[in-house]
Structure formats: C-alpha cells, structure tokens
Amino acid sequence: MNNSLYVTLEELRGRMVDTALLRNTLQDRDVLHLSQQLDTLIVQAQTEQHRSRCHNKPVPEED
C-alpha cells in the first residue's frame, strides 16, 4: 500500500471515530458515510496489495 493511501485511511478512520464519539452513536448518518468511504479505501488498498504480490511472485522455471 502506498504511503499516501495509508495516511488517507488513517485520517478518515480518525474522523469517523471522532464523529462517532461526538454523536455518541455509530448509527449517525455522518458516521455511516465515513465508514462507507473507509470501506472503499480499504478495498482499494487490499486490491493494490494483491496486485503487488501477484506481480512479485517468482515464476516457476520449466525443465
């Protein structure tokens, strides 16, 4: 995962937690919206990690 994506994930997570604490609920519309944005970024990060692993896999040698 690139560094800027990680920073964005952490900032968004922090905003979500702060909003949930401020509103005293996880079911607030703003908390849910932030959670959905965070989910999207997490999927993006996992996709990048998967692609990175697949491209760096050693290719078996043929005899």
CSV table of N, CA and C in Angstrom, one decimal, residues 1-59:
chain,number,residue,atom,x,y,z
A,1,MET,N,0.9,-1.2,0.0
A,1,MET,CA,0.0,0.0,0.0
A,1,MET,C,0.9,1.2,0.0
A,2,ASN,N,0.6,2.2,-0.9
A,2,ASN,CA,1.4,3.4,-0.9
A,2,ASN,C,1.1,4.2,0.3
A,3,ASN,N,2.1,5.1,0.6
A,3,ASN,CA,2.1,5.8,1.9
A,3,ASN,C,0.9,6.8,1.9
A,4,SER,N,0.6,7.5,0.8
A,4,SER,CA,-0.5,8.4,0.8
A,4,SER,C,-1.8,7.8,1.0
A,5,LEU,N,-2.0,6.6,0.5
A,5,LEU,CA,-3.3,5.9,0.8
A,5,LEU,C,-3.4,5.5,2.2
A,6,TYR,N,-2.3,5.1,2.8
A,6,TYR,CA,-2.3,4.7,4.2
A,6,TYR,C,-2.6,6.0,5.1
A,7,VAL,N,-2.0,7.1,4.8
A,7,VAL,CA,-2.3,8.3,5.5
A,7,VAL,C,-3.8,8.7,5.4
A,8,THR,N,-4.3,8.6,4.2
A,8,THR,CA,-5.7,8.9,3.9
A,8,THR,C,-6.6,8.0,4.7
A,9,LEU,N,-6.3,6.7,4.8
A,9,LEU,CA,-7.0,5.7,5.5
A,9,LEU,C,-7.1,6.1,7.0
A,10,GLU,N,-5.9,6.4,7.6
A,10,GLU,CA,-5.8,6.8,9.0
A,10,GLU,C,-6.5,8.1,9.3
A,11,GLU,N,-6.4,9.0,8.4
A,11,GLU,CA,-7.1,10.3,8.7
A,11,GLU,C,-8.7,10.1,8.6
A,12,LEU,N,-9.1,9.3,7.7
A,12,LEU,CA,-10.5,9.0,7.6
A,12,LEU,C,-11.0,8.2,8.8
A,13,ARG,N,-10.2,7.3,9.2
A,13,ARG,CA,-10.6,6.4,10.3
A,13,ARG,C,-10.7,7.3,11.6
A,14,GLY,N,-9.8,8.2,11.7
A,14,GLY,CA,-9.8,9.2,12.9
A,14,GLY,C,-11.0,10.0,12.9
A,15,ARG,N,-11.4,10.6,11.7
A,15,ARG,CA,-12.6,11.4,11.5
A,15,ARG,C,-13.8,10.6,11.9
A,16,MET,N,-13.9,9.3,11.5
A,16,MET,CA,-15.0,8.5,11.7
A,16,MET,C,-15.2,8.3,13.2
A,17,VAL,N,-14.1,7.9,13.9
A,17,VAL,CA,-14.1,7.7,15.3
A,17,VAL,C,-14.5,8.9,16.1
A,18,ASP,N,-13.9,10.1,15.7
A,18,ASP,CA,-14.2,11.3,16.4
A,18,ASP,C,-15.7,11.7,16.2
A,19,THR,N,-16.2,11.5,15.0
A,19,THR,CA,-17.6,11.8,14.8
A,19,THR,C,-18.5,10.9,15.6
A,20,ALA,N,-18.2,9.6,15.7
A,20,ALA,CA,-19.0,8.6,16.4
A,20,ALA,C,-19.0,9.0,17.9
A,21,LEU,N,-17.8,9.4,18.4
A,21,LEU,CA,-17.7,9.8,19.8
A,21,LEU,C,-18.5,11.1,20.1
A,22,LEU,N,-18.4,12.0,19.2
A,22,LEU,CA,-19.1,13.3,19.3
A,22,LEU,C,-20.7,13.1,19.3
A,23,ARG,N,-21.1,12.2,18.4
A,23,ARG,CA,-22.6,12.0,18.3
A,23,ARG,C,-23.1,10.9,19.2
A,24,ASN,N,-22.1,10.2,19.8
A,24,ASN,CA,-22.4,9.1,20.8
A,24,ASN,C,-23.2,8.0,20.2
A,25,THR,N,-23.0,7.7,18.9
A,25,THR,CA,-23.6,6.6,18.3
A,25,THR,C,-22.8,6.2,17.0
A,26,LEU,N,-22.9,5.0,16.6
A,26,LEU,CA,-22.3,4.5,15.4
A,26,LEU,C,-23.3,4.6,14.2
A,27,GLN,N,-24.6,4.9,14.6
A,27,GLN,CA,-25.6,4.8,13.6
A,27,GLN,C,-25.9,6.2,13.0
A,28,ASP,N,-25.2,7.2,13.3
A,28,ASP,CA,-25.3,8.6,12.8
A,28,ASP,C,-25.0,8.6,11.3
A,29,ARG,N,-25.8,9.3,10.5
A,29,ARG,CA,-25.6,9.4,9.1
A,29,ARG,C,-24.2,9.7,8.7
A,30,ASP,N,-23.6,10.7,9.4
A,30,ASP,CA,-22.2,11.1,9.0
A,30,ASP,C,-21.2,10.0,9.3
A,31,VAL,N,-21.4,9.3,10.4
A,31,VAL,CA,-20.5,8.2,10.8
A,31,VAL,C,-20.6,7.1,9.8
A,32,LEU,N,-21.9,6.8,9.4
A,32,LEU,CA,-22.1,5.7,8.3
A,32,LEU,C,-21.5,6.1,7.0
A,33,HIS,N,-21.6,7.4,6.6
A,33,HIS,CA,-21.0,7.8,5.4
A,33,HIS,C,-19.5,7.7,5.4
A,34,LEU,N,-18.9,8.1,6.5
A,34,LEU,CA,-17.4,8.0,6.7
A,34,LEU,C,-17.0,6.5,6.7
A,35,SER,N,-17.8,5.7,7.3
A,35,SER,CA,-17.5,4.2,7.3
A,35,SER,C,-17.5,3.7,5.9
A,36,GLN,N,-18.5,4.1,5.1
A,36,GLN,CA,-18.6,3.6,3.7
A,36,GLN,C,-17.4,4.1,2.9
A,37,GLN,N,-17.0,5.3,3.1
A,37,GLN,CA,-15.8,5.8,2.4
A,37,GLN,C,-14.5,5.0,2.8
A,38,LEU,N,-14.5,4.7,4.1
A,38,LEU,CA,-13.3,4.0,4.6
A,38,LEU,C,-13.3,2.6,4.0
A,39,ASP,N,-14.5,1.9,3.9
A,39,ASP,CA,-14.6,0.6,3.3
A,39,ASP,C,-14.1,0.6,1.9
A,40,THR,N,-14.4,1.7,1.1
A,40,THR,CA,-14.0,1.8,-0.3
A,40,THR,C,-12.5,1.9,-0.3
A,41,LEU,N,-11.9,2.7,0.5
A,41,LEU,CA,-10.4,2.8,0.5
A,41,LEU,C,-9.7,1.5,1.0
A,42,ILE,N,-10.3,0.8,1.9
A,42,ILE,CA,-9.7,-0.5,2.4
A,42,ILE,C,-9.7,-1.5,1.2
A,43,VAL,N,-10.8,-1.5,0.5
A,43,VAL,CA,-10.9,-2.4,-0.7
A,43,VAL,C,-9.8,-2.0,-1.7
A,44,GLN,N,-9.6,-0.8,-1.9
A,44,GLN,CA,-8.6,-0.3,-2.9
A,44,GLN,C,-7.2,-0.7,-2.4
A,45,ALA,N,-7.0,-0.5,-1.1
A,45,ALA,CA,-5.6,-0.9,-0.6
A,45,ALA,C,-5.4,-2.4,-0.7
A,46,GLN,N,-6.4,-3.2,-0.4
A,46,GLN,CA,-6.3,-4.6,-0.5
A,46,GLN,C,-6.0,-5.1,-1.9
A,47,THR,N,-6.7,-4.4,-2.9
A,47,THR,CA,-6.5,-4.7,-4.3
A,47,THR,C,-5.1,-4.4,-4.7
A,48,GLU,N,-4.6,-3.2,-4.3
A,48,GLU,CA,-3.2,-2.9,-4.6
A,48,GLU,C,-2.2,-3.9,-4.0
A,49,GLN,N,-2.5,-4.3,-2.8
A,49,GLN,CA,-1.6,-5.3,-2.2
A,49,GLN,C,-1.6,-6.6,-2.9
A,50,HIS,N,-2.8,-7.0,-3.3
A,50,HIS,CA,-2.9,-8.3,-4.1
A,50,HIS,C,-2.2,-8.2,-5.4
A,51,ARG,N,-2.4,-7.1,-6.1
A,51,ARG,CA,-1.7,-6.9,-7.4
A,51,ARG,C,-0.2,-6.9,-7.2
A,52,SER,N,0.3,-6.3,-6.2
A,52,SER,CA,1.7,-6.2,-5.9
A,52,SER,C,2.3,-7.6,-5.6
A,53,ARG,N,1.5,-8.4,-4.8
A,53,ARG,CA,2.0,-9.7,-4.6
A,53,ARG,C,2.0,-10.6,-5.8
A,54,CYS,N,1.0,-10.4,-6.6
A,54,CYS,CA,0.9,-11.3,-7.9
A,54,CYS,C,2.1,-10.9,-8.8
A,55,HIS,N,2.4,-9.6,-8.9
A,55,HIS,CA,3.4,-9.2,-9.9
A,55,HIS,C,4.8,-9.5,-9.3
A,56,ASN,N,5.0,-9.7,-8.1
A,56,ASN,CA,6.3,-10.0,-7.5
A,56,ASN,C,6.5,-11.5,-7.2
A,57,LYS,N,5.5,-12.3,-7.6
A,57,LYS,CA,5.7,-13.8,-7.4
A,57,LYS,C,6.7,-14.3,-8.3
A,58,PRO,N,7.6,-15.2,-7.8
A,58,PRO,CA,8.5,-15.8,-8.7
A,58,PRO,C,7.8,-16.8,-9.7
A,59,VAL,N,8.3,-16.8,-10.9
A,59,VAL,CA,7.7,-17.6,-11.9
A,59,VAL,C,8.5,-19.0,-11.9
